[in-house]
XYZ file of C-alpha atoms in Angstrom:
783
model
C 1.953 -21.611 -20.574
C 5.553 -20.919 -19.188
C 4.529 -21.316 -15.470
C 4.454 -25.005 -14.669
C 2.272 -26.404 -11.851
C 3.130 -28.866 -9.143
C 0.560 -31.178 -7.740
C -0.409 -30.925 -4.204
C -0.693 -34.669 -3.316
C -2.759 -34.386 -0.011
C -4.377 -31.055 -0.354
C -5.538 -31.513 3.195
C -5.711 -29.262 6.130
C -2.540 -29.372 7.918
C -0.607 -27.753 10.780
C 2.068 -25.403 9.898
C 4.334 -26.519 12.931
C 3.936 -29.100 15.427
C 3.436 -27.817 18.765
C 3.773 -24.161 17.922
C 0.616 -23.339 19.870
C -1.544 -23.221 16.949
C -3.025 -26.730 16.930
C -6.670 -25.249 16.778
C -5.655 -23.101 13.762
C -5.609 -24.574 10.297
C -3.212 -23.485 7.523
C -3.689 -24.348 4.000
C -1.642 -24.918 1.061
C -4.201 -23.364 -1.171
C -6.698 -20.765 -0.208
C -10.116 -21.926 0.985
C -12.450 -21.766 -2.063
C -9.698 -22.422 -4.559
C -10.790 -24.152 -7.716
C -7.522 -25.948 -8.371
C -5.513 -28.549 -6.316
C -2.280 -27.241 -7.781
C 0.316 -24.782 -6.389
C 1.770 -22.404 -9.001
C 5.435 -22.894 -9.350
C 7.556 -20.595 -11.615
C 9.762 -22.123 -14.310
C 13.382 -22.554 -13.341
C 15.601 -20.061 -15.308
C 18.522 -21.254 -17.232
C 21.696 -20.936 -15.248
C 23.693 -19.453 -18.242
C 25.602 -16.229 -17.523
C 28.124 -14.030 -19.076
C 30.812 -16.521 -18.425
C 28.784 -19.094 -20.722
C 27.430 -16.605 -23.186
C 30.362 -14.122 -23.877
C 33.385 -15.685 -25.494
C 36.816 -14.159 -25.068
C 36.885 -13.285 -28.661
C 34.150 -10.584 -28.111
C 35.496 -7.058 -28.190
C 33.730 -6.243 -24.862
C 34.593 -9.534 -23.154
C 37.256 -7.856 -20.973
C 34.448 -5.896 -19.373
C 32.270 -8.893 -18.466
C 35.381 -10.838 -17.411
C 36.273 -8.032 -14.953
C 32.711 -8.093 -13.765
C 32.850 -11.861 -13.102
C 35.954 -11.331 -11.091
C 33.947 -9.110 -8.680
C 31.254 -11.851 -8.596
C 28.727 -10.166 -11.026
C 27.351 -12.792 -13.568
C 24.654 -11.220 -15.724
C 22.135 -13.269 -17.451
C 21.427 -13.107 -21.405
C 18.652 -10.363 -21.042
C 20.700 -8.282 -18.579
C 23.644 -8.594 -21.028
C 21.383 -7.163 -23.817
C 20.495 -4.155 -21.757
C 23.807 -3.479 -20.644
C 25.195 -3.569 -24.206
C 22.479 -1.204 -25.595
C 24.138 1.912 -26.865
C 22.219 4.269 -29.044
C 18.391 5.069 -29.143
C 15.611 4.630 -26.745
C 15.445 1.397 -24.735
C 12.448 0.069 -22.546
C 13.820 -2.289 -19.903
C 10.866 -4.103 -18.375
C 12.218 -5.230 -14.931
C 10.081 -7.932 -13.309
C 10.113 -8.041 -9.357
C 13.551 -9.075 -8.079
C 15.036 -9.118 -11.461
C 18.392 -7.346 -10.723
C 17.594 -3.886 -12.377
C 20.142 -2.068 -10.248
C 22.691 -4.261 -11.411
C 21.877 -3.594 -15.049
C 21.866 0.165 -14.452
C 25.117 0.146 -12.606
C 26.915 -2.077 -15.211
C 25.441 -0.330 -18.183
C 26.882 3.080 -16.653
C 30.306 1.260 -16.469
C 29.814 -0.214 -19.907
C 29.315 3.120 -21.691
C 32.393 4.531 -19.936
C 34.794 1.315 -20.308
C 33.596 0.108 -23.566
C 32.371 3.164 -25.653
C 34.706 5.777 -23.919
C 31.612 7.866 -22.921
C 32.652 10.822 -20.837
C 31.119 10.293 -17.247
C 29.917 13.960 -17.480
C 27.606 13.040 -20.292
C 25.564 10.419 -18.155
C 22.489 11.241 -16.271
C 21.174 8.448 -13.954
C 17.747 9.536 -12.355
C 16.369 7.698 -9.383
C 13.414 8.150 -6.971
C 15.109 7.861 -3.619
C 18.292 9.171 -1.972
C 19.011 5.713 -0.711
C 18.937 4.235 -4.316
C 21.117 7.107 -5.486
C 23.863 6.423 -2.908
C 23.786 2.725 -3.564
C 24.286 3.167 -7.181
C 26.991 5.662 -6.857
C 28.836 3.311 -4.393
C 28.484 0.270 -6.810
C 29.587 2.231 -9.852
C 32.681 3.526 -7.970
C 33.740 -0.140 -7.384
C 33.185 -1.393 -10.948
C 36.442 -2.361 -12.776
C 38.402 0.590 -14.145
C 36.466 3.143 -12.114
C 36.755 4.834 -8.829
C 34.974 7.278 -6.533
C 36.484 10.375 -8.581
C 34.892 9.153 -11.880
C 31.611 8.094 -10.255
C 31.241 11.575 -8.674
C 31.209 13.109 -12.136
C 28.227 11.062 -13.201
C 25.019 12.894 -12.335
C 23.374 10.046 -10.374
C 20.601 11.878 -8.554
C 16.934 12.028 -7.585
C 14.608 13.915 -9.754
C 14.254 16.750 -7.140
C 17.973 16.863 -6.297
C 18.926 17.016 -10.011
C 16.492 19.799 -10.918
C 17.000 21.627 -7.686
C 20.656 22.112 -8.489
C 19.744 23.492 -11.993
C 17.191 26.010 -10.739
C 19.556 27.113 -7.903
C 22.282 27.708 -10.558
C 19.824 30.069 -12.334
C 18.696 32.199 -9.553
C 16.095 30.380 -7.454
C 17.120 31.039 -3.841
C 13.931 30.110 -2.008
C 14.356 27.809 1.055
C 13.020 24.282 0.622
C 9.983 23.141 2.893
C 11.479 19.731 3.459
C 9.917 18.667 6.635
C 6.388 17.527 6.304
C 5.627 18.280 9.861
C 6.388 21.916 9.265
C 4.062 22.006 6.201
C 1.333 20.690 8.568
C 1.989 23.394 11.018
C 1.725 25.936 8.230
C -1.497 24.443 6.904
C -3.003 24.251 10.398
C -2.272 27.976 10.986
C -3.959 28.857 7.719
C -6.953 26.586 8.531
C -7.342 28.266 11.961
C -7.174 31.794 10.468
C -10.014 30.656 8.078
C -11.883 29.081 10.928
C -11.640 25.670 9.261
C -9.329 23.921 11.822
C -11.901 21.134 12.382
C -12.793 20.829 8.807
C -9.669 19.302 7.120
C -6.615 17.204 7.774
C -3.414 18.881 6.684
C -1.843 15.707 5.395
C -4.822 15.085 3.239
C -4.766 18.565 1.782
C -0.934 18.301 0.984
C -1.429 14.939 -0.775
C -4.379 16.330 -2.831
C -2.554 19.484 -3.692
C 0.692 17.532 -4.801
C -1.489 15.391 -7.000
C -2.875 18.396 -8.750
C 0.396 20.145 -9.200
C 2.275 16.933 -10.520
C -0.381 16.620 -12.980
C 0.476 20.189 -14.056
C -2.977 21.507 -12.844
C -2.336 24.991 -11.442
C -4.111 26.146 -8.290
C -5.705 28.992 -10.176
C -7.520 26.525 -12.612
C -8.918 24.346 -9.901
C -12.609 23.866 -10.067
C -15.080 26.197 -8.353
C -18.472 24.652 -9.074
C -19.357 24.263 -5.452
C -18.872 26.196 -2.178
C -16.610 23.498 -0.938
C -14.464 23.553 -4.074
C -14.277 27.339 -3.801
C -13.219 26.836 -0.147
C -10.486 24.215 -1.028
C -9.177 26.441 -3.829
C -8.816 29.339 -1.251
C -6.931 27.206 1.223
C -4.452 26.179 -1.491
C -4.167 29.812 -2.678
C -3.361 30.766 0.835
C -0.782 28.115 1.253
C 0.835 29.187 -1.984
C 0.639 32.702 -0.907
C 2.323 32.108 2.425
C 5.094 30.281 0.705
C 5.713 33.206 -1.395
C 5.676 35.777 1.427
C 8.093 33.748 3.305
C 10.439 32.970 0.571
C 9.731 29.123 0.517
C 9.007 26.425 -2.039
C 8.360 22.763 -1.738
C 9.588 19.829 -3.607
C 6.716 19.926 -6.120
C 7.608 23.399 -6.822
C 11.089 22.453 -7.685
C 10.034 20.277 -10.598
C 7.343 22.797 -11.670
C 9.874 25.746 -11.753
C 12.358 23.514 -13.621
C 9.794 22.588 -16.160
C 8.870 26.271 -16.765
C 12.368 27.335 -16.769
C 13.447 24.889 -19.358
C 10.529 25.978 -21.647
C 11.407 29.603 -21.116
C 15.157 29.298 -21.587
C 16.026 27.563 -24.753
C 19.766 28.097 -24.092
C 19.573 26.249 -20.798
C 17.517 23.394 -22.238
C 20.044 23.213 -25.186
C 22.963 23.028 -22.693
C 21.434 20.087 -20.798
C 20.678 18.418 -24.175
C 24.125 18.683 -25.295
C 25.760 17.627 -21.996
C 23.461 14.660 -21.203
C 23.793 12.396 -24.127
C 22.816 9.164 -22.324
C 19.941 9.399 -19.704
C 18.772 6.426 -17.723
C 15.693 6.530 -15.446
C 14.914 4.063 -12.626
C 11.443 3.007 -11.363
C 9.880 4.522 -14.462
C 6.526 3.301 -13.422
C 6.395 5.759 -10.617
C 6.869 8.645 -12.859
C 4.318 11.500 -12.954
C 3.369 14.005 -15.696
C 5.943 16.696 -14.734
C 8.874 14.292 -14.524
C 7.941 12.557 -17.712
C 7.762 15.891 -19.613
C 11.223 16.956 -18.108
C 12.883 13.694 -19.208
C 11.378 13.995 -22.685
C 12.618 17.526 -23.216
C 16.361 16.646 -22.209
C 16.496 13.691 -24.463
C 14.626 15.100 -27.475
C 17.582 15.641 -29.799
C 19.240 12.315 -29.480
C 16.449 9.990 -27.734
C 19.403 8.141 -25.939
C 16.967 7.225 -23.061
C 16.913 3.977 -21.202
C 13.928 3.592 -18.890
C 13.784 0.683 -16.324
C 10.568 -0.162 -14.773
C 7.808 -2.547 -14.145
C 4.198 -1.512 -15.276
C 2.812 -4.335 -13.042
C 4.079 -2.330 -10.183
C 2.325 0.884 -10.883
C 0.560 1.506 -7.598
C 0.780 5.278 -7.224
C -1.834 6.555 -9.455
C -3.215 8.737 -6.619
C 0.151 10.500 -6.758
C -0.041 10.880 -10.484
C 2.100 7.796 -11.615
C 0.799 6.416 -14.873
C 1.637 3.001 -16.182
C 0.695 4.159 -19.741
C 4.075 5.986 -19.701
C 5.521 2.487 -20.026
C 2.655 0.999 -22.093
C 2.927 3.719 -24.746
C 6.765 4.097 -24.722
C 7.162 2.548 -28.091
C 4.626 4.939 -29.435
C 6.116 8.078 -28.115
C 9.515 6.638 -29.255
C 8.865 4.527 -32.470
C 12.602 3.123 -32.627
C 12.486 1.940 -29.014
C 13.667 -1.563 -28.326
C 12.260 -3.626 -25.569
C 14.194 -5.987 -23.201
C 12.526 -7.974 -20.429
C 14.447 -8.871 -17.352
C 12.244 -11.974 -16.454
C 14.399 -13.785 -14.003
C 13.624 -13.245 -10.254
C 16.500 -13.601 -7.928
C 14.740 -12.694 -4.874
C 11.899 -15.171 -4.277
C 11.443 -18.884 -4.007
C 9.769 -20.392 -7.076
C 6.390 -20.931 -5.438
C 6.333 -17.208 -4.449
C 7.370 -16.210 -8.084
C 4.756 -18.618 -9.422
C 1.905 -17.215 -7.367
C 2.945 -13.655 -8.387
C 2.759 -14.661 -11.899
C -0.698 -16.027 -11.541
C -1.910 -13.163 -9.632
C -0.808 -10.507 -12.273
C -1.616 -12.364 -15.529
C -5.330 -11.608 -15.164
C -4.711 -7.948 -15.726
C -5.253 -6.785 -19.395
C -3.491 -3.442 -19.414
C -0.036 -4.557 -19.096
C 3.073 -5.664 -20.867
C 2.783 -9.436 -20.777
C 5.718 -11.242 -18.986
C 6.144 -14.393 -16.947
C 8.812 -14.245 -14.442
C 11.201 -17.342 -14.004
C 12.855 -18.260 -10.692
C 16.354 -19.083 -9.471
C 15.568 -20.480 -6.230
C 13.622 -23.652 -5.708
C 11.000 -23.547 -3.045
C 11.556 -25.373 0.281
C 8.075 -24.403 1.319
C 4.948 -23.005 -0.399
C 2.848 -19.994 0.608
C 0.556 -20.556 3.447
C -3.098 -19.539 3.565
C -5.038 -18.954 6.830
C -8.842 -18.263 7.124
C -9.272 -16.760 10.667
C -12.608 -15.846 12.002
C -11.818 -12.006 12.071
C -9.140 -9.556 12.384
C -8.504 -10.009 15.990
C -8.100 -13.755 15.553
C -5.919 -13.062 12.486
C -3.601 -10.868 14.862
C -3.516 -13.724 17.457
C -2.535 -16.465 14.833
C 0.039 -14.274 13.296
C 1.631 -13.271 16.555
C 1.716 -16.798 17.976
C 3.388 -18.007 14.674
C 6.105 -15.316 14.854
C 6.764 -15.901 18.597
C 7.022 -19.770 18.024
C 9.380 -19.362 15.056
C 11.607 -16.851 17.062
C 11.491 -19.157 20.184
C 12.632 -22.216 18.021
C 15.598 -20.261 16.785
C 14.333 -20.480 13.154
C 13.769 -16.705 12.642
C 14.392 -13.482 14.303
C 11.755 -10.726 14.849
C 13.485 -8.691 12.010
C 12.652 -11.313 9.401
C 8.930 -10.637 9.549
C 6.956 -8.009 7.816
C 3.226 -7.420 8.054
C 1.757 -5.927 5.084
C -1.757 -4.497 4.608
C -4.035 -2.592 2.146
C -4.915 0.371 4.593
C -3.746 1.680 7.870
C -6.662 0.649 9.844
C -5.904 -2.968 8.967
C -2.902 -2.848 11.508
C -4.955 -2.068 14.607
C -5.552 -5.639 15.763
C -1.873 -6.759 15.108
C -0.439 -3.826 16.778
C -2.538 -4.371 19.835
C -1.690 -8.050 19.953
C 2.030 -7.229 19.674
C 1.887 -4.880 22.478
C -0.004 -7.373 24.558
C 2.566 -10.162 23.783
C 5.588 -7.822 23.904
C 6.594 -8.430 20.324
C 9.169 -5.778 19.197
C 7.926 -3.787 16.190
C 8.331 -0.838 14.152
C 5.311 0.743 12.507
C 6.061 2.462 9.366
C 2.695 3.777 8.878
C 2.090 6.281 11.649
C 3.187 7.123 15.237
C -0.472 7.871 15.848
C -2.511 5.296 17.635
C -5.650 3.941 15.895
C -7.811 5.513 18.779
C -6.232 8.898 18.018
C -7.254 8.947 14.446
C -9.326 11.972 13.536
C -12.366 9.889 12.841
C -12.164 7.542 15.776
C -11.039 10.088 18.632
C -14.380 12.005 18.884
C -16.416 8.675 19.447
C -13.739 7.689 22.232
C -14.029 11.030 23.674
C -17.801 10.437 24.194
C -16.989 7.182 26.161
C -14.470 9.132 28.204
C -17.103 11.948 29.079
C -19.480 9.124 30.031
C -16.876 8.202 32.749
C -15.733 11.629 33.543
C -17.821 14.585 32.446
C -14.992 16.939 33.594
C -12.504 15.433 31.048
C -11.704 18.757 29.234
C -9.663 17.098 26.603
C -12.413 14.874 25.674
C -14.820 17.842 25.729
C -12.622 19.627 23.190
C -12.657 16.393 21.135
C -16.422 16.439 20.601
C -17.104 20.031 20.066
C -16.779 19.858 16.208
C -19.574 17.162 16.087
C -21.724 19.934 17.589
C -20.757 22.378 14.852
C -18.964 24.692 17.683
C -15.514 25.982 16.949
C -13.166 23.814 18.890
C -10.910 26.667 20.267
C -13.590 29.286 20.857
C -15.798 26.723 22.576
C -13.107 25.619 25.002
C -12.114 29.128 25.683
C -15.641 29.883 26.647
C -16.088 26.844 28.792
C -12.805 27.389 30.717
C -13.802 31.053 31.307
C -17.094 30.137 32.751
C -15.468 27.500 34.963
C -13.589 30.057 36.711
C -16.947 31.645 37.688
C -18.832 28.565 38.469
C -17.675 25.048 38.185
C -20.091 22.397 36.807
C -20.339 18.687 37.044
C -20.969 18.799 33.245
C -18.874 21.638 31.892
C -20.329 21.347 28.430
C -23.662 22.851 29.833
C -21.786 26.369 29.791
C -22.213 26.285 26.077
C -26.032 26.960 26.418
C -24.945 30.586 26.973
C -22.160 30.640 24.272
C -22.443 33.879 22.232
C -24.237 33.468 18.966
C -25.081 29.864 19.619
C -28.083 28.895 17.336
C -31.336 27.258 18.723
C -30.546 24.178 16.711
C -26.998 23.805 18.514
C -28.710 24.237 21.826
C -31.038 21.452 20.963
C -28.232 19.319 19.630
C -26.123 20.009 22.901
C -29.004 18.908 25.244
C -29.507 15.765 23.161
C -25.904 14.879 23.161
C -25.663 15.548 26.999
C -28.524 13.143 27.471
C -27.087 10.604 25.213
C -23.766 10.781 27.067
C -25.274 10.314 30.352
C -27.117 7.254 29.149
C -24.150 5.399 27.874
C -22.513 4.060 31.037
C -24.504 0.711 31.400
C -24.329 0.023 27.661
C -21.779 -2.210 25.909
C -19.178 -0.403 24.001
C -20.162 -1.825 20.573
C -23.737 -0.861 21.208
C -22.446 2.595 22.088
C -20.443 3.102 18.968
C -23.233 1.743 16.641
C -25.690 4.006 18.478
C -23.678 7.020 18.257
C -23.056 6.349 14.486
C -26.640 5.665 13.908
C -27.917 8.930 15.820
C -25.490 11.548 14.755
C -21.897 10.621 13.715
C -22.446 9.151 10.376
C -24.810 11.966 9.367
C -22.328 14.457 10.739
C -19.637 13.027 8.375
C -22.031 12.574 5.423
C -23.353 16.103 5.544
C -19.751 17.408 5.778
C -19.248 18.020 2.050
C -15.639 18.659 2.642
C -14.940 15.123 3.441
C -16.125 14.176 0.053
C -13.483 16.278 -1.586
C -10.627 14.844 0.520
C -11.645 11.416 1.726
C -13.022 8.348 0.350
C -16.347 7.629 1.996
C -15.747 3.932 2.053
C -12.335 4.467 3.833
C -14.117 6.560 6.467
C -16.721 3.934 6.912
C -14.161 1.237 7.187
C -12.323 2.903 9.895
C -15.420 3.197 12.064
C -16.365 -0.418 11.291
C -12.805 -1.309 12.610
C -13.553 0.608 15.823
C -16.760 -1.409 16.164
C -14.765 -4.661 15.768
C -12.361 -3.604 18.529
C -15.186 -2.508 20.783
C -17.084 -5.906 20.511
C -14.508 -7.495 22.657
C -15.502 -5.539 25.860
C -18.416 -5.707 28.059
C -18.186 -2.221 29.488
C -17.030 1.339 28.882
C -14.461 1.087 31.697
C -12.826 -1.958 30.133
C -12.683 -0.611 26.801
C -11.299 2.919 27.671
C -8.903 1.241 30.218
C -7.599 -1.036 27.503
C -7.070 1.864 25.214
C -4.975 3.585 27.793
C -2.987 0.548 28.566
C -2.077 -0.168 24.951
C -0.984 3.488 24.547
C 1.210 3.301 27.558
C 2.627 -0.041 26.764
C 3.255 1.056 23.135
C 5.310 4.116 24.278
C 7.246 2.130 26.940
C 8.070 -0.542 24.230
C 9.184 2.154 21.752
C 11.424 3.706 24.401
C 12.910 0.485 25.366
C 13.392 -0.950 21.969
C 14.824 2.367 20.560
C 17.871 1.682 22.653
C 18.096 -1.817 21.398
C 19.103 -3.254 18.167
C 16.867 -3.438 15.037
C 15.516 -6.899 15.617
C 11.797 -5.715 15.207
C 8.801 -6.953 13.044
C 8.134 -4.369 10.423
C 4.589 -3.228 9.733
C 3.652 -1.186 6.710
C 1.057 -0.800 3.925
C 1.815 -2.313 0.738
C 2.321 0.960 -0.932
C 5.267 1.603 1.469
C 6.704 -1.762 0.926
C 7.410 -1.333 -2.887
C 11.089 -1.707 -3.777
C 11.749 -3.624 -0.502
C 12.234 -7.350 0.095
C 11.671 -9.313 3.276
C 12.523 -13.013 4.308
C 8.898 -13.642 5.553
C 5.818 -11.554 4.561
C 2.411 -11.924 6.197
C -0.202 -10.342 3.964
C -3.147 -9.589 6.164
C -6.618 -8.762 5.199
C -6.605 -10.648 1.903
C -10.517 -10.589 1.801
C -13.105 -9.249 -0.641
C -14.061 -5.637 0.309
C -10.434 -4.900 1.570
C -8.380 -6.351 -1.394
C -9.893 -5.085 -3.728
C -10.777 -2.221 -1.452
C -14.493 -1.296 -1.385
C -13.516 2.392 -2.093
C -12.938 1.349 -5.822
C -16.716 1.580 -6.183
C -16.255 5.258 -6.032
C -13.889 5.118 -8.980
C -16.570 6.431 -11.371
C -16.553 9.563 -9.349
C -12.838 10.128 -9.669
C -11.623 13.263 -11.535
C -9.956 12.688 -14.873
C -6.940 14.450 -13.401
C -6.190 11.292 -11.421
C -7.009 8.618 -14.058
C -5.526 7.684 -17.385
C -7.359 9.344 -20.525
C -6.826 6.060 -22.280
C -8.796 4.152 -19.874
C -12.431 5.151 -19.911
C -13.693 2.340 -17.642
C -12.635 3.673 -14.272
C -13.853 0.727 -12.394
C -11.572 -1.672 -14.531
C -8.682 0.879 -14.053
C -9.235 0.771 -10.270
C -9.583 -3.061 -9.989
C -6.346 -3.423 -12.122
C -4.362 -1.131 -9.755
C -5.850 -3.172 -6.719
C -4.574 -6.278 -8.379
C -1.042 -4.744 -8.870
C -1.098 -3.919 -5.047
C -1.733 -7.770 -4.362
C 1.133 -8.640 -6.816
C 3.656 -6.169 -5.036
C 2.763 -7.555 -1.795
C 3.146 -11.157 -2.884
C 6.543 -10.441 -4.538
C 8.104 -8.731 -1.434
C 8.620 -12.178 0.165
C 11.961 -14.002 -0.321
C 11.546 -17.291 1.543
C 8.007 -17.673 3.175
C 4.639 -15.919 2.481
C 1.543 -16.264 4.672
C -1.662 -14.857 3.288
C -4.471 -14.263 5.604
C -8.226 -13.764 4.507
C -10.507 -13.149 7.445
C -14.015 -14.803 7.145
C -15.616 -11.838 8.801
C -14.583 -8.343 7.657
C -16.124 -5.668 9.998
C -18.897 -7.969 10.947
C -19.809 -9.221 7.616
C -19.057 -12.626 5.979
C -16.578 -12.087 3.155
C -14.837 -14.243 0.534
C -11.116 -14.803 0.132
C -9.689 -11.909 -2.129
C -10.509 -12.746 -5.833
C -6.909 -11.826 -6.624
C -5.732 -14.834 -4.571
C -8.461 -17.048 -5.683
C -7.855 -16.300 -9.340
C -4.332 -17.830 -9.013
C -6.177 -21.217 -8.446
C -8.777 -21.221 -11.337
C -11.500 -23.753 -11.533
C -10.447 -26.489 -14.013
C -12.786 -27.629 -16.814
C -12.866 -31.436 -17.108
C -15.314 -32.951 -19.296
C -17.861 -31.949 -22.021
C -21.526 -32.961 -21.371
C -20.615 -36.229 -19.796
C -18.141 -37.304 -22.552
C -14.975 -38.565 -21.749
C -13.198 -35.844 -23.985
C -10.798 -33.334 -21.895
C -11.543 -29.732 -22.304
C -8.147 -27.969 -22.024
C -9.289 -24.551 -21.088
C -10.844 -21.306 -22.296
C -9.588 -21.847 -25.871
C -10.717 -25.408 -26.209
C -12.020 -26.089 -29.831
C -14.789 -28.387 -28.464
C -18.154 -26.707 -28.776
C -20.144 -26.591 -25.568
C -23.007 -24.729 -24.164
C -22.396 -25.914 -20.762
C -18.935 -27.068 -19.333
C -18.564 -29.033 -16.049
C -15.950 -27.488 -13.666
C -14.224 -29.243 -10.882
C -14.027 -27.233 -7.554
C -12.244 -28.398 -4.467
C -14.028 -27.887 -1.074
C -12.882 -28.583 2.481
C -14.932 -31.331 4.126
C -15.410 -33.654 7.050
C -14.662 -37.232 5.651
C -15.744 -40.456 7.404
C -12.801 -42.509 8.480
C -14.793 -45.857 8.170
C -13.830 -48.229 5.143
C -17.353 -49.127 4.719
C -18.832 -45.554 4.899
C -18.628 -42.951 2.007
C -20.131 -40.034 3.892
C -18.743 -36.697 3.860
C -19.874 -33.128 4.592
C -18.751 -29.902 3.204
C -17.151 -27.487 5.758
C -19.242 -24.316 5.359
C -18.019 -22.022 8.163
C -14.891 -21.111 10.030
C -16.528 -22.631 13.235
C -16.840 -26.060 11.604
C -13.239 -25.831 10.509
C -12.183 -25.067 14.056
C -13.831 -28.313 15.446
C -11.173 -30.817 16.481
C -13.374 -33.817 15.890
C -16.776 -34.855 14.556
C -18.877 -38.032 14.347
C -20.212 -39.306 11.143
C -24.015 -38.723 10.950
C -24.532 -42.071 9.355
C -22.323 -44.550 10.906
C -21.066 -42.559 13.871
C -17.435 -43.279 13.255
C -14.926 -40.489 13.640
C -14.701 -38.045 10.849
C -11.426 -36.306 9.680
C -10.779 -32.899 7.965
C -9.870 -33.358 4.281
C -11.033 -32.248 0.858
C -13.398 -33.327 -1.843
C -13.887 -32.437 -5.443
C -17.183 -31.562 -6.575
C -18.637 -30.745 -9.994
C -20.255 -27.338 -10.537
C -21.765 -26.106 -13.776
C -20.145 -23.190 -15.418
């Protein structure tokens, strides 16, 4: 095993910082429930670079000497990748392994050493920022300049193929603003009377996934009324684009694909020009992009792909890790080079990442080495719930900033789903911690699932809150716009204390709707004396969960588990308040303070804590990462239980076990989160997740496996799974946290079984009454 392990001598509960206001909070060196005492530490990489490995007698030594003068020292595997000339090459680039340097230097190497015309090089990336960085770095390479760099086609997929289709007569405007696309879809939904049935952003994501898997709108399924309706919406969207001379970014790639198939001369021209093709972030490639690249490189196969199958986390957008896994099958002559030295993270963070990801089976096996020795190791916390988690994290950040150890901009909060950020954002607002939310400008309480329930609370306080009235109409199966227009018209004739009562005379209202309306009014009138959490639970039980469940459209566009999770998070928030007035007032105050903070901090510097989903963090790095919600049910997410229902459009044909496929992608998410951290990493696993006791994420615990120790009471050591000692039953050591008696004459100890016990500051021994201390004990369990 390449990864070595460092013994954690004390393994006791310890405080992260003396006097940082967290004296009642325990931080751990290993996660609660870990089977191993040890902290995974990555092996230290060799320090040899091009300076040591390439003698001046090598013909290409001049190139590497000139790189070294600019402070660029490549390691052995990077040198192999840069020197690669002809044929296909798979470059497996582990997290933080310097892949950009390799792509840039190989580009320069082709030009300087092999005299390749810059016009014959195509370098494809996934973001405009990455493209600009590579162009700038190429321009500053020895012997090159901005003029030469400009002749290299370093572009994103979309910009490259847009340029091609523009040259061949495609003149439609690009729908480049997502907000404008939402407006168009909202207009279409309104015209179809479906404005309350779908969320535009969800529709766009689903449509994009279909198109990038080369599934035409005309061939979408129509087995149910809901599928037919969805197909009509997409058809209307495509019809609108055509009528208004518009295309979107997905269309750019599809048009290019069809154009290359229909114009052999165009394809041949591209093949003859681009003799050397490099693709960055290949694990994010979807079917259309993959097919386009294969077409261009077909005659010469001078294709270098750079990527990491362990970071394939966008399967919902069509990315497929088998494009990397099967690369040598598609290109039998392909060479493989593994960039396995991490320059980003401390050795304990790299080691943890190695131990997290190695449990996946569908991957190219690689174990990263580190270049930076750890000053600290990852820290693990086990808060009671998400609100306590937010409090601990916030106090930690504030203390670090106050002591001058960190600035706010050093910290990033990562989470699995958007609803995970609710508690942290509220705590940041309360404590005036500057932050930028890369998820959404929308408040949690404005979410389309949450707002109708909050509107019921608002109506209980003020039945003439017309905005709240409008918000609950869809739950009564009444068209929002038509219903509000009727209510407001009737109000001009006769005002009512409860304006919703006007709907009893709403044209074409059905008897069951009248019955539901009267039941709802009665319910709203009864809410005021109740506690908010009881109200939310009552509304979910009496009508809201059923309303969502019976809406078959939701099943096409939303995971049932994610919808449930969002509402469970609302319950968690509501538990903190004893009255509707307090809860609604808090929601309003948080919203106002957040807006004020955003206005104030927008005019200041960028010293802000970043909040984002793990998906958004890929490709980025941060000094300190706080990974929150690392508990079962959230990581892996409970929605993977729906994986068997996933359409084959969104899963790999090579992987028939969709649950396994989904679990492995969830593990890759955990790996990406861990490997974003440079210096410090805090992993938080709330003990209660949406009111239910939950374990620490299996992905984290798997990095600290239970260690076999003896065989049936003998003294023989069992080394692991592959031990040659036959045994029907192995004894396993497990470390548990415990209260340990401090008396020398007493051996009593008691396992800590709950967060509440862990929070106690002191405890008397039940046998000798001496004080007990927090520590750990090894127990033997049978495997």
